Coordinates of C-alpha atoms and ligand atoms in Angstrom, one line a residue:
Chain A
X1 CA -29.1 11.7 -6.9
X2 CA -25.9 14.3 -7.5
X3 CA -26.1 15.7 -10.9
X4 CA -23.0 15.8 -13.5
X5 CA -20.4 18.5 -12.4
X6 CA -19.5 20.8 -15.2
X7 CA -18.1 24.3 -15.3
X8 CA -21.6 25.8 -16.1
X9 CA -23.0 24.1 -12.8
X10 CA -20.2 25.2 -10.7
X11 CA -21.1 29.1 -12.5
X12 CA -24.6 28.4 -11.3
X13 CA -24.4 27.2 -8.0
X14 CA -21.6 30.1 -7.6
X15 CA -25.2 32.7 -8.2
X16 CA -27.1 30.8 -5.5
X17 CA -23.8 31.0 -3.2
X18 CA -22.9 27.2 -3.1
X19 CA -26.3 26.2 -1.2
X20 CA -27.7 23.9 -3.9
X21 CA -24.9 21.4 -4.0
X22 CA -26.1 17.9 -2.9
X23 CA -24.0 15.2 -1.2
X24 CA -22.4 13.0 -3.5
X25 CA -23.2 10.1 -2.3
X26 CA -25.4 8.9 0.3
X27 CA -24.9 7.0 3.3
X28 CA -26.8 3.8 3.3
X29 CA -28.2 1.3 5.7
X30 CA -27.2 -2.2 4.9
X31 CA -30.2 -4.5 3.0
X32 CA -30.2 -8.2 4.6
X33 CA -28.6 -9.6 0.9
X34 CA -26.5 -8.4 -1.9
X35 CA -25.5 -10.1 -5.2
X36 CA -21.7 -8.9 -4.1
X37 CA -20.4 -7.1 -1.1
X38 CA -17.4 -5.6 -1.0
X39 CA -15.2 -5.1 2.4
X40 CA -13.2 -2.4 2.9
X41 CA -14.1 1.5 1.5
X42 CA -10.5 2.4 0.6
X43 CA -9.8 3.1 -2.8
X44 CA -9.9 -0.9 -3.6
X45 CA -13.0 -1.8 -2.8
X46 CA -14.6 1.8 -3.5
X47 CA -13.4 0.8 -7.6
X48 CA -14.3 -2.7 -6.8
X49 CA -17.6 -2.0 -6.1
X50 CA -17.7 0.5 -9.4
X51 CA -16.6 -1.4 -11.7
X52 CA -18.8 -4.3 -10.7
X53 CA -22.1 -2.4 -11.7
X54 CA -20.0 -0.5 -14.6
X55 CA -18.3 -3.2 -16.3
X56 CA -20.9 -6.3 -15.1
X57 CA -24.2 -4.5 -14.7
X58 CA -24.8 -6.2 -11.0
X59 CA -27.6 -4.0 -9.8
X60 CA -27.4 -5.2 -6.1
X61 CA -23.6 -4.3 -4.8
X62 CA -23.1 -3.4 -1.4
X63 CA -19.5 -1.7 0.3
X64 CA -18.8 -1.9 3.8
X65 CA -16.4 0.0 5.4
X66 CA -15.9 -0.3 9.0
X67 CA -15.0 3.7 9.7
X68 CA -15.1 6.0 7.0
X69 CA -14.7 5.8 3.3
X70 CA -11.2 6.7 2.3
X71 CA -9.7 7.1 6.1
X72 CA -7.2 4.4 5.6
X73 CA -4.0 4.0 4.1
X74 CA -6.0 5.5 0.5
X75 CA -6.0 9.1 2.8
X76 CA -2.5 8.6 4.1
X77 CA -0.6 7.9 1.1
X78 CA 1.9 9.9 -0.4
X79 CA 0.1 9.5 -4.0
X80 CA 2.5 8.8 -6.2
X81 CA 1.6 7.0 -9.2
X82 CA 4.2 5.5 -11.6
X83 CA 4.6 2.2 -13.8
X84 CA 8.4 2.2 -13.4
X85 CA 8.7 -2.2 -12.4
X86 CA 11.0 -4.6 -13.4
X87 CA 8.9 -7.7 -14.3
X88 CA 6.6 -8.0 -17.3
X89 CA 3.5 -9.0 -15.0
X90 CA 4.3 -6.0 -12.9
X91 CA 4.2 -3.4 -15.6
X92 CA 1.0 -5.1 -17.4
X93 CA -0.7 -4.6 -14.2
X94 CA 0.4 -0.6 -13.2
X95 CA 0.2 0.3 -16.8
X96 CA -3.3 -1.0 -16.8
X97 CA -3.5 1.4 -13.7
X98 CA -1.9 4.3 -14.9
X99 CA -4.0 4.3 -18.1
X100 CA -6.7 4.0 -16.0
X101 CA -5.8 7.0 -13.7
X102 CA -5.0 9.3 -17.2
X103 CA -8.8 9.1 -18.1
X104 CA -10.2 9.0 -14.7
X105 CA -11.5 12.5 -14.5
X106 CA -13.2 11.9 -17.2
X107 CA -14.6 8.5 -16.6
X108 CA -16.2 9.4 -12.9
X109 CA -17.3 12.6 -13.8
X110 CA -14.9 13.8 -11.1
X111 CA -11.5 15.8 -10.9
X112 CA -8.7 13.5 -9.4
X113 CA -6.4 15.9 -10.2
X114 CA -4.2 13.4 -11.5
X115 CA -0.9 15.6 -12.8
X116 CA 1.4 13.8 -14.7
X117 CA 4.6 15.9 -13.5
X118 CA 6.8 12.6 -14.1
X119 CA 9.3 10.7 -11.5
X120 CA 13.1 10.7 -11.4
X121 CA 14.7 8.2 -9.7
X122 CA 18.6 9.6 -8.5
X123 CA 21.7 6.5 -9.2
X124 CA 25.0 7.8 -7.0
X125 CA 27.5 5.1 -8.5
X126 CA 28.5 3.9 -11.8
X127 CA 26.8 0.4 -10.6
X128 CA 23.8 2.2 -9.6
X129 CA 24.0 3.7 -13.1
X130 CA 24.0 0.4 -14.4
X131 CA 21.0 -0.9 -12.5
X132 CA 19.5 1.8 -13.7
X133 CA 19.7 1.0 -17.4
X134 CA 18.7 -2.4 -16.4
X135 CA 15.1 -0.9 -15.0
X136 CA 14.8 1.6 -17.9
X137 CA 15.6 -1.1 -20.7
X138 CA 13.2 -3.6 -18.9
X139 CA 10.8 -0.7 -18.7
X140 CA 10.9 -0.1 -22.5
X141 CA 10.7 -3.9 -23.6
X142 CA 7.8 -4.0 -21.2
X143 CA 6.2 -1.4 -23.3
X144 CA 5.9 1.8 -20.6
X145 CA 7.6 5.1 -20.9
X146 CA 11.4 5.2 -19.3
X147 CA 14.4 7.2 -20.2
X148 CA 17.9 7.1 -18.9
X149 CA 18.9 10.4 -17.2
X150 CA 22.7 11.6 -16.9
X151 CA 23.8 14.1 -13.8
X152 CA 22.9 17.5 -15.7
X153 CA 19.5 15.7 -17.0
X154 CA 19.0 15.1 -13.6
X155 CA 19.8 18.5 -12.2
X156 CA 18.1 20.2 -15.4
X157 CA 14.9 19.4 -13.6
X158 CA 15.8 19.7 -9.9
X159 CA 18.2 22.5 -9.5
X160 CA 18.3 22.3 -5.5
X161 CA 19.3 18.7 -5.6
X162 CA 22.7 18.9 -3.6
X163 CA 25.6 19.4 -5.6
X164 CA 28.5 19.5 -3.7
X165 CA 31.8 17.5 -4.4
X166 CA 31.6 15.8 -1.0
X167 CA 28.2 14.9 -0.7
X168 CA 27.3 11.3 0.6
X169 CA 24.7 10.8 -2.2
X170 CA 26.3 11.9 -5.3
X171 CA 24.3 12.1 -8.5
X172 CA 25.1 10.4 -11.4
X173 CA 22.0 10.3 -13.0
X174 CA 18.8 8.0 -12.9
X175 CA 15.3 6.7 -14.5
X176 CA 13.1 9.1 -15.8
X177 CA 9.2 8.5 -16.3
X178 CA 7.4 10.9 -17.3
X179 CA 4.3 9.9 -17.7
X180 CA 4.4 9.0 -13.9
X181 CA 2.9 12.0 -11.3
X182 CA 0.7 12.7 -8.1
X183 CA -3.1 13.0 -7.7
X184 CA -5.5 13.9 -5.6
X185 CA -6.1 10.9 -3.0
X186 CA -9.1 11.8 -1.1
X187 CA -10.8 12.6 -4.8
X188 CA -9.8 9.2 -5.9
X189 CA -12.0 7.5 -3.0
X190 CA -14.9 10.2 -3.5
X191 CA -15.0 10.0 -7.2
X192 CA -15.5 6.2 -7.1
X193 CA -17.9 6.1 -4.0
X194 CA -19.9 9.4 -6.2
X195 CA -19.5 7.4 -9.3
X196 CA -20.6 4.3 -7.9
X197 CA -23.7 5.5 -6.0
X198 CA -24.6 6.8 -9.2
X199 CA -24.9 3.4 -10.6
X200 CA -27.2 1.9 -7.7
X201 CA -24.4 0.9 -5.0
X202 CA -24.8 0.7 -1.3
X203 CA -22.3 2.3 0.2
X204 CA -22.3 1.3 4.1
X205 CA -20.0 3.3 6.4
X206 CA -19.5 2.7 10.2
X207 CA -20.1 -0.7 9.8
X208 CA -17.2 -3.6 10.6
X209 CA -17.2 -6.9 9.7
X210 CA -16.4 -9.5 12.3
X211 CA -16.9 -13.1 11.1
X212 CA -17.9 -15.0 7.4
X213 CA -21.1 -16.6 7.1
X214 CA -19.5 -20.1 5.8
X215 CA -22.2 -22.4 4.4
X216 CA -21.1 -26.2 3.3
X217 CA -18.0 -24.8 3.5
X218 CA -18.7 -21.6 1.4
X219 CA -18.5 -18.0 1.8
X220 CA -22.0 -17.0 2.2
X221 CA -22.2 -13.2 3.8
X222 CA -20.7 -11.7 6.6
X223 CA -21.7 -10.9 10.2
X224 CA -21.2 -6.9 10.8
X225 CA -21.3 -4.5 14.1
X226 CA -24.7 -4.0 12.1
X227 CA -26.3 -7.7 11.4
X228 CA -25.6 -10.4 9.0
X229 CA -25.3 -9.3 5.1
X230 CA -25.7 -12.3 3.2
X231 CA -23.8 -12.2 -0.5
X232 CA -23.5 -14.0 -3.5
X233 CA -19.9 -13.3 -4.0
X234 CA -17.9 -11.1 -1.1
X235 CA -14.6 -9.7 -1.9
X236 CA -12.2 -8.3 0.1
X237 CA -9.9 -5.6 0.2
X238 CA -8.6 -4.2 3.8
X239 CA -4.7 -3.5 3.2
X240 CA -3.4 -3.7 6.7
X241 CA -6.1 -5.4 8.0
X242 CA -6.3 -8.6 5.4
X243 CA -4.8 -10.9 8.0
X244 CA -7.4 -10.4 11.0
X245 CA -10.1 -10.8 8.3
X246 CA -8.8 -14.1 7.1
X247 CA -8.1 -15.3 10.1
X248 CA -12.1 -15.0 10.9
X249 CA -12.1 -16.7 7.5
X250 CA -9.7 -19.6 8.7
X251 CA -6.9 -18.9 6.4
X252 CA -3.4 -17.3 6.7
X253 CA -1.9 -15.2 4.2
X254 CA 1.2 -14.4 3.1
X255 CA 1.6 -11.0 4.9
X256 CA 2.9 -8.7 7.2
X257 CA 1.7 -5.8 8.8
X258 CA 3.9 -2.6 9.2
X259 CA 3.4 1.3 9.4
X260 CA 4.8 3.6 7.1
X261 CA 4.9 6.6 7.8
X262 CA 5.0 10.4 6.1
X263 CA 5.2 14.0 6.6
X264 CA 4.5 17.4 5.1
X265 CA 6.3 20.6 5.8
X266 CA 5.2 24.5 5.9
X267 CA 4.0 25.5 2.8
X268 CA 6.6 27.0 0.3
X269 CA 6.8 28.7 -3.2
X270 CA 6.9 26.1 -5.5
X271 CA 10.4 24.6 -6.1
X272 CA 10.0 21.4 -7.4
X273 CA 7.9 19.9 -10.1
X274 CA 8.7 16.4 -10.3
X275 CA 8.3 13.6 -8.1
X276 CA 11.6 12.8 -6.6
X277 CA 13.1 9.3 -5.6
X278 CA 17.0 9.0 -4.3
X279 CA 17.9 5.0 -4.1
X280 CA 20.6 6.2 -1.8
X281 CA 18.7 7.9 1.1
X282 CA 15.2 5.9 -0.2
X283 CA 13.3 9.0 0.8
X284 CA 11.1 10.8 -1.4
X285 CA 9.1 13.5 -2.2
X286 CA 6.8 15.9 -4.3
X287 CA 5.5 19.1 -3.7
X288 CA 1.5 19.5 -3.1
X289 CA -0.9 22.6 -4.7
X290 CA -0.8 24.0 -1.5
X291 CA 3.0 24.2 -1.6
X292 CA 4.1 21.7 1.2
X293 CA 6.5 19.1 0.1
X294 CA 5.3 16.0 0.8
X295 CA 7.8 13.3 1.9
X296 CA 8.0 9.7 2.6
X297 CA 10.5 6.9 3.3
X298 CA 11.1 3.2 3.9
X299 CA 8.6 0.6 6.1
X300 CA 9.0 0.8 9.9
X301 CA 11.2 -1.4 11.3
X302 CA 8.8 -3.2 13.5
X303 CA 5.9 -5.0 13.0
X304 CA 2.8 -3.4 13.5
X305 CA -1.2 -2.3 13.6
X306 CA 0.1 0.3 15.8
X307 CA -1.1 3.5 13.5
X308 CA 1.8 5.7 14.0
X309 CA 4.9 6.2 12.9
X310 CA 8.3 5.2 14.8
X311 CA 10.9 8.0 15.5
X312 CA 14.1 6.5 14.2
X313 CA 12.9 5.6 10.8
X314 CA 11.1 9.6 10.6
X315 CA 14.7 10.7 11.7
X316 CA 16.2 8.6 8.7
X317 CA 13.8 10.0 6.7
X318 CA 14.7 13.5 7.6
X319 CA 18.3 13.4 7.5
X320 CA 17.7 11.6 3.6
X321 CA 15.8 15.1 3.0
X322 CA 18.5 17.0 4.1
X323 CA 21.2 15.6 2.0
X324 CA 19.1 16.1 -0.8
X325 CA 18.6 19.4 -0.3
X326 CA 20.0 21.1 2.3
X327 CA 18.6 24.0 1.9
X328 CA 15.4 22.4 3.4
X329 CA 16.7 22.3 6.8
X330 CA 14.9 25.7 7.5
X331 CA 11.6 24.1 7.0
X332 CA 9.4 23.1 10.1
X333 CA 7.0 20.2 9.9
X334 CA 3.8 20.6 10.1
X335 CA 2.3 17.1 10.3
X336 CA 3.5 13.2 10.6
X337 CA 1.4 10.2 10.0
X338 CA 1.2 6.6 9.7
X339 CA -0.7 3.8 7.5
X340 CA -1.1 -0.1 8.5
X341 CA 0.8 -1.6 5.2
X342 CA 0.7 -5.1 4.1
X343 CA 3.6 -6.6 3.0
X344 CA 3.9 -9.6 0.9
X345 CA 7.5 -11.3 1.0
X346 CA 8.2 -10.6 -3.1
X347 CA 6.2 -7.0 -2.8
X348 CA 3.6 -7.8 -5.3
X349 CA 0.3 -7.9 -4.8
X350 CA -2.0 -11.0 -3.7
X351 CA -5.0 -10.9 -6.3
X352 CA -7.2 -13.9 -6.5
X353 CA -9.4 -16.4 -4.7
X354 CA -8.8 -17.3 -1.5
X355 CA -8.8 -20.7 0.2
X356 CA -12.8 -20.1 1.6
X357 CA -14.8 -20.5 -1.9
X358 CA -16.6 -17.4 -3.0
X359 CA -14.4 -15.2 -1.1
X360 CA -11.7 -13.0 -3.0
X361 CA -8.6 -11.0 -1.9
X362 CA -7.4 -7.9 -3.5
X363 CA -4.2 -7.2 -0.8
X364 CA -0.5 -7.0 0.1
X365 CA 0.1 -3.9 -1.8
X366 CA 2.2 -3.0 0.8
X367 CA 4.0 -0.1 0.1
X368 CA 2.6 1.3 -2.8
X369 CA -1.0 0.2 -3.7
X370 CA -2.4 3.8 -4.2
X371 CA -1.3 3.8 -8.1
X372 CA -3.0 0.6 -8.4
X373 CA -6.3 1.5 -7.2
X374 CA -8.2 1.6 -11.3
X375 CA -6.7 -1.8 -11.8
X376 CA -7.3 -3.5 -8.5
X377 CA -11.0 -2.6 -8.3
X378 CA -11.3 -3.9 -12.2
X379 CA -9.4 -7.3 -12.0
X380 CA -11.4 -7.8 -7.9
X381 CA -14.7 -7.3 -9.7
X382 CA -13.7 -9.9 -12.9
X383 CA -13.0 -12.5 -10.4
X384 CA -16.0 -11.6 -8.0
X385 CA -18.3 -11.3 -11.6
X386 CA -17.0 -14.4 -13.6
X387 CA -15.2 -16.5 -11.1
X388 CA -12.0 -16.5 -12.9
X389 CA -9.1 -14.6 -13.6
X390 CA -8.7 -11.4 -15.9
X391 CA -4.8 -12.7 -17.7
X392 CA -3.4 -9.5 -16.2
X393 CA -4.4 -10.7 -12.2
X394 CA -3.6 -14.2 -12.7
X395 CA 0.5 -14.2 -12.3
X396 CA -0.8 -12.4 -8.7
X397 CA -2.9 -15.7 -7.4
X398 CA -1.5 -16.7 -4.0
X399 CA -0.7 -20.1 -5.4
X400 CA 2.8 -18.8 -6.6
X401 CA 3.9 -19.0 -3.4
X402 CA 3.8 -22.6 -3.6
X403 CA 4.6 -22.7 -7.4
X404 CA 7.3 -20.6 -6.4
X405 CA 6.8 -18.2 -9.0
X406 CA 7.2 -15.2 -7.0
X407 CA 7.6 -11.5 -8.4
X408 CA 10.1 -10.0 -6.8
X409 CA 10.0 -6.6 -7.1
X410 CA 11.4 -5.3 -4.1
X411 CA 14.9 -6.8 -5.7
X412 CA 13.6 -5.6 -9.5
X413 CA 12.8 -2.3 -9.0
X414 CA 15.1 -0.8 -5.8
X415 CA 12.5 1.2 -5.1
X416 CA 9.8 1.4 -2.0
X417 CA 6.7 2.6 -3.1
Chain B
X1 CA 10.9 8.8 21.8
X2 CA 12.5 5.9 20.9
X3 CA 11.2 2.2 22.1
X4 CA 13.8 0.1 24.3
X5 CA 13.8 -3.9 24.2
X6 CA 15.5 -5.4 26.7
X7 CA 17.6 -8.5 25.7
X8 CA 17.6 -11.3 27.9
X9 CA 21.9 -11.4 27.7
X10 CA 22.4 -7.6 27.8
X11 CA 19.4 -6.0 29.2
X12 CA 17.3 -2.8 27.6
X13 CA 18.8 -1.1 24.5
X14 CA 17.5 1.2 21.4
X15 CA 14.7 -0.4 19.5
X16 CA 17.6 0.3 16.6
X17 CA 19.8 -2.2 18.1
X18 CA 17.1 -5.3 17.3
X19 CA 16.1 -7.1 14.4
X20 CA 12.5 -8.6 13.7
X21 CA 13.0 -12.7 13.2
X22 CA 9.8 -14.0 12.8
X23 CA 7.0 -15.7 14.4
X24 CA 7.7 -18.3 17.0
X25 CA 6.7 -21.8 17.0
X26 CA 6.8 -21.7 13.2
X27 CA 9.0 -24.9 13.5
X28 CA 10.8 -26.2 9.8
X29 CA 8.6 -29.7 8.8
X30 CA 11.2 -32.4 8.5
X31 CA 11.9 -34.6 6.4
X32 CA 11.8 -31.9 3.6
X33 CA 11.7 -34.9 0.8
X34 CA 8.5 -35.4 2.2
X35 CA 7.3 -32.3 2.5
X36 CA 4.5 -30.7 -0.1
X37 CA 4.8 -27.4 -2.0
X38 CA 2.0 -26.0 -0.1
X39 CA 2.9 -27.1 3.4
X40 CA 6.3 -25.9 2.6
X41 CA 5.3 -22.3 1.2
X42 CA 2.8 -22.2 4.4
X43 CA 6.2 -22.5 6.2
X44 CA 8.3 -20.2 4.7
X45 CA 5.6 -17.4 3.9
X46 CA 2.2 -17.5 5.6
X47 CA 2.0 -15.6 8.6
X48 CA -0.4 -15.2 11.8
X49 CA 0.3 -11.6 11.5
X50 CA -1.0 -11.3 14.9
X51 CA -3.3 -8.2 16.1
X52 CA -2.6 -7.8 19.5
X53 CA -0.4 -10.1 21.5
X54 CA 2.0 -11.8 19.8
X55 CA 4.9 -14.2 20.2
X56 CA 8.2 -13.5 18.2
X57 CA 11.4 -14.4 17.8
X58 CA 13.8 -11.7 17.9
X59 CA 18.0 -11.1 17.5
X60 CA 19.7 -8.1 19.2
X61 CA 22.3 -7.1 16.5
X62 CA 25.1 -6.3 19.3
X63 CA 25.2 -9.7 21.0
X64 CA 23.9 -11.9 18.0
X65 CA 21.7 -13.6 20.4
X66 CA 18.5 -14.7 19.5
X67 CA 15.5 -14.3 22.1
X68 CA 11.9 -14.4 22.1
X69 CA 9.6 -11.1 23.0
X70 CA 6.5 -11.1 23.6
X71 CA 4.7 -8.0 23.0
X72 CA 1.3 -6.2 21.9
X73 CA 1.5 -5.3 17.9
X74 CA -1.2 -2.6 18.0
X75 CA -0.2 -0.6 21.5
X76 CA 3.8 -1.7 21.3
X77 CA 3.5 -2.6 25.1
X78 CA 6.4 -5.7 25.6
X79 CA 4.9 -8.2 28.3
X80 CA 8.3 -10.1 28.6
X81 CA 11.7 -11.0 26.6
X82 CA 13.3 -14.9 27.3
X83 CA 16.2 -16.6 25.8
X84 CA 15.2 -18.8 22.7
X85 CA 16.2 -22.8 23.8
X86 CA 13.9 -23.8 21.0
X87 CA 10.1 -24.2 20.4
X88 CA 8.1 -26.8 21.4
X89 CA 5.5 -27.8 18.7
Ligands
FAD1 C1 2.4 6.8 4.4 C2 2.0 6.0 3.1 C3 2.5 6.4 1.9 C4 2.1 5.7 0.7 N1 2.5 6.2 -0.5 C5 2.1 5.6 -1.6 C6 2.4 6.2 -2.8 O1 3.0 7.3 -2.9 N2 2.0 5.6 -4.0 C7 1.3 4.4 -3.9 O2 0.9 3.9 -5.0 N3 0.9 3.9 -2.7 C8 1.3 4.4 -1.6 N4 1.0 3.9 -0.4 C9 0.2 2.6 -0.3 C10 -1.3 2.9 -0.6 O3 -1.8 3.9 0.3 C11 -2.1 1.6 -0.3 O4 -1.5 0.5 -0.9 C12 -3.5 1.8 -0.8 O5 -4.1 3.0 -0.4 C13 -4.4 0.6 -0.4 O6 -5.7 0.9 -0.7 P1 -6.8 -0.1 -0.1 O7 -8.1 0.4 -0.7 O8 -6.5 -1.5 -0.4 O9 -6.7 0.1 1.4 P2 -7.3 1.3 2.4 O10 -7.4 2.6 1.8 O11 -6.5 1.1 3.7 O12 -8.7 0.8 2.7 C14 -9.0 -0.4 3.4 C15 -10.3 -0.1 4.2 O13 -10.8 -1.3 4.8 C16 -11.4 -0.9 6.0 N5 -11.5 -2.1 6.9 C17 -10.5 -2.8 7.5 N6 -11.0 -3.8 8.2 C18 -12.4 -3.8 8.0 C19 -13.4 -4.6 8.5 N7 -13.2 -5.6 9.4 N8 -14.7 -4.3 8.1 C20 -14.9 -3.2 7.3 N9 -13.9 -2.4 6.8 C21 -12.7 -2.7 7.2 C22 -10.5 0.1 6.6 O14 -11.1 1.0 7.5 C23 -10.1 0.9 5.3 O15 -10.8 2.1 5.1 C24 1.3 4.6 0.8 C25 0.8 4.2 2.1 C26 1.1 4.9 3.2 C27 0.6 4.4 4.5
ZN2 ZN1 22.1 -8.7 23.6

């Protein structure tokens, strides 16, 4: 079993060279039966699975993940993490998150590199302006960090921002949070599968589930490309993938499946140290450790599982970059992907059980799940533990689609991700 | 490269040129006084979300038409594009 990482361990493996370091988790075999199984080994269900021995003590908790932990949209995000939403029920639930993510390191033994380098979000109109002071009052009622930025504010803290008098995207000023920032997502998914192992979980790779086991009409296990795994609870949490899994599960959702796509450049001296938004262009960026500025955009246009990213929404992308900064034209790019997002029709989440008893859903983030990751695997293990809502998931139950209480954030916040 | 979808009036354009509709055969239930919340939110928000081949309604943005494509949602291949006269249940 991996032993606690600390500055004096990493100056003694350094004396033996760096041979005495031991995986930091290990790859299991599945066991014919678990108290819970958890599909899906993306940062979801990696937490999921945590936080159901941490916070519940279930000893037998198994993870299946059909490739490799990680390898879906949680290592193809852009990993921005931010509480900046409109709704009350929206900030309870990615405050919870971001609190989460500020003790992280700490909590999983295991350096996320979570730096809080805050978020400005650029207005370009006096009613843009005004939306703005919408968000960042709503922001402060709701009880999360926000300030108001005017133009030099804005420009204080990103001098290359494009100035001129005739740009199309003027700046007028925007939302500030600064408690908001990037972190590292790969560590994210390791730190929970590490800290996770630690506390007795299976965690299955290379191993897909293809049907439910449904027992007088009850979710009782899956079938796998590996055997049956019978469960006591099973929870699910695919992103992309949530509607072929409940299809198999004889349900629909309320979801849609699109790429979205991002890119990183060369590597440059660093030059900006904020995550930045414009609501005009709606791309984005930050700029990684290594120095490459990594930049996203808007969904693909098209439905899709198809894992790549479509040219005319990279080239609107692009040209958003370079009226932002011009002087990035020089820059060349060095990669492009694509993640399957699922996208629910008020962009908030789907939390909750699902029409097949004992089965629960933790999808439709869409666009920006990453920074939910802490609160998602916490409020999927309270239902999946006690059968019932934690108060913060409960506004995220599919049934408001039929109450009509939606959460429409997409309207709220002008923002994608 | 950019994806070309041929409209059954005006023939293959830029992917840019289309708009996605929806799924087809996702008729409206009638009479909607009659109708329950949840069959009425199945309507308007549950989806197949099809992986693979899928039927779809369509509109090509220059014409205004509305057609229906059929097409493959993991490899983007389009197996055919018709007019839209309406959906049989
Ligand atoms: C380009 C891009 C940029 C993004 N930027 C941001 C951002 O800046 N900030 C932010 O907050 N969010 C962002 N997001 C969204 C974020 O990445 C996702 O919402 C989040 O990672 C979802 O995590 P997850 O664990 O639910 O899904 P995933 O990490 O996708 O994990 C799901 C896992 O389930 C597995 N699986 C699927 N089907 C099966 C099966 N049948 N059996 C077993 N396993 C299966 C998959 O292989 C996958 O590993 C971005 C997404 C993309 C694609
Ligand atoms: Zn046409």
């Amino acid at each position: 079993m991996a032993s606690k990482y600390s500055a004096f361990q990493l100056f003694k493996e350094g004396l033996k060279g760096h041979t005495g370091w031991e995986p930091a988790w290990q790859d299991k075999s599945p066991s014919p039966s678990y108290d819970a199984l958890v599909i899906g080994g993306g940062g979801h269900g990696l937490a999921t699975a945590y936080y159901l021995a941490r916070n519940h003590g279930l000893k037998r908790v198994g993870l299946l993940e059909k490739g490799w932990i990680g390898g879906g949209n949680t290592g193809r995000n852009t990993t921005v993490i931010r509480s900046n939403y409109f709704y009350p029920e929206s900030v309870a639930l990615y405050d919870f998150a971001l609190k989460l993510y500020e003790g992280l390191s700490r909590e999983l033994n295991y350096n996320i590199m979570f730096s809080q380098r805050g978020i400005a979000v650029v207005a370009h109109s006096e009613l843009e302006m005004e939306m703005a002071a919408r968000i960042t009052n709503a922001m402060q009622i709701n009880g999360t960090d926000a300030e108001l930025l005017n133009r030099e504010q804005v420009l204080e803290r990103v001098p290359l921002l494009n100035q001129n008098d005739d740009a199309r995207f003027p700046i007028f000023g925007g939302i500030w949070q600064g408690r908001a920032g990037v972190a590292r997502h790969d560590a994210v998914a390791w730190g929970y599968a590490r800290a996770a192992d630690k506390l007795g979980v299976d965690i299955i790779q290379n191993c897909e589930v293809t049907g439910f086991l449904i027992e007088n009409g009850r979710c009782a296990g899956v079938k796998t490309t590996r055997g049956e795994i019978r469960a006591g609870t099973t929870g699910m949490a695919v992103a992309g993938n949530s509607s072929v899994l409940s299809a198999m599960a004889g349900f629909e959702l309320p979801v849609r499946s699109f790429a979205l796509q991002a890119m990183v450049t060369e590597p440059v001296k660093p030059c900006l140290d904020t995550v930045l938004l414009y609501m005009g262009t709606g791309t984005y960026l930050s700029q990684s450790d290594k120095g490459e500025l990594v930049i996203g955009g808007g969904l693909d246009r098209i439905p899709s599982y198809g894992q790549r990213g479509n040219p005319p929404l990279q080239e609107e992308i692009l040209s958003g970059l370079l009226e932002m900064f011009p002087a990035f034209g020089q820059l060349k790019l060095l990669r492009q992907w694509a993640g399957i997002v699922d996208v629910v029709p008020d962009s908030s989440p789907v939390i909750g059980p699902t029409p097949l008893p004992g089965l629960y859903i933790n999808g439709g983030w869409g666009t920006g799940g990453f920074k939910a990751i802490p609160a998602g695997g916490w409020l999927l293990a309270h239902l999946m533990a006690n059968e019932e809502h934690h108060e913060i998931s409960r506004p995220f139950d599919m049934d408001r689609f039929a109450r009509g209480r939606l959460i429409d954030e997409a309207a709220g916040a002008a923002i994608a991700h | 490269m950019m994806q070309r979808f041929s409209c059954p009036f005006c023939g293959p354009r830029d992917e840019t040129e289309f708009f996605y509709g929806g799924e087809a055969g996702n008729e409206r239930p009638e009479p909607a006084e009659n109708i329950s919340a949840d069959r009425w939110a199945q309507y308007l928000h549950m989806e197949k979300n099809e992986n693979g081949r899928a039927r779809e309604i369509w509109v090509h943005l220059t014409c205004g038409e509305f057609f229906v494509m059929e097409r493959d949602t993991v490899t983007h291949e389009i197996y055919k594009t018709e007019a839209f006269h309406g959906e049989q249940k």
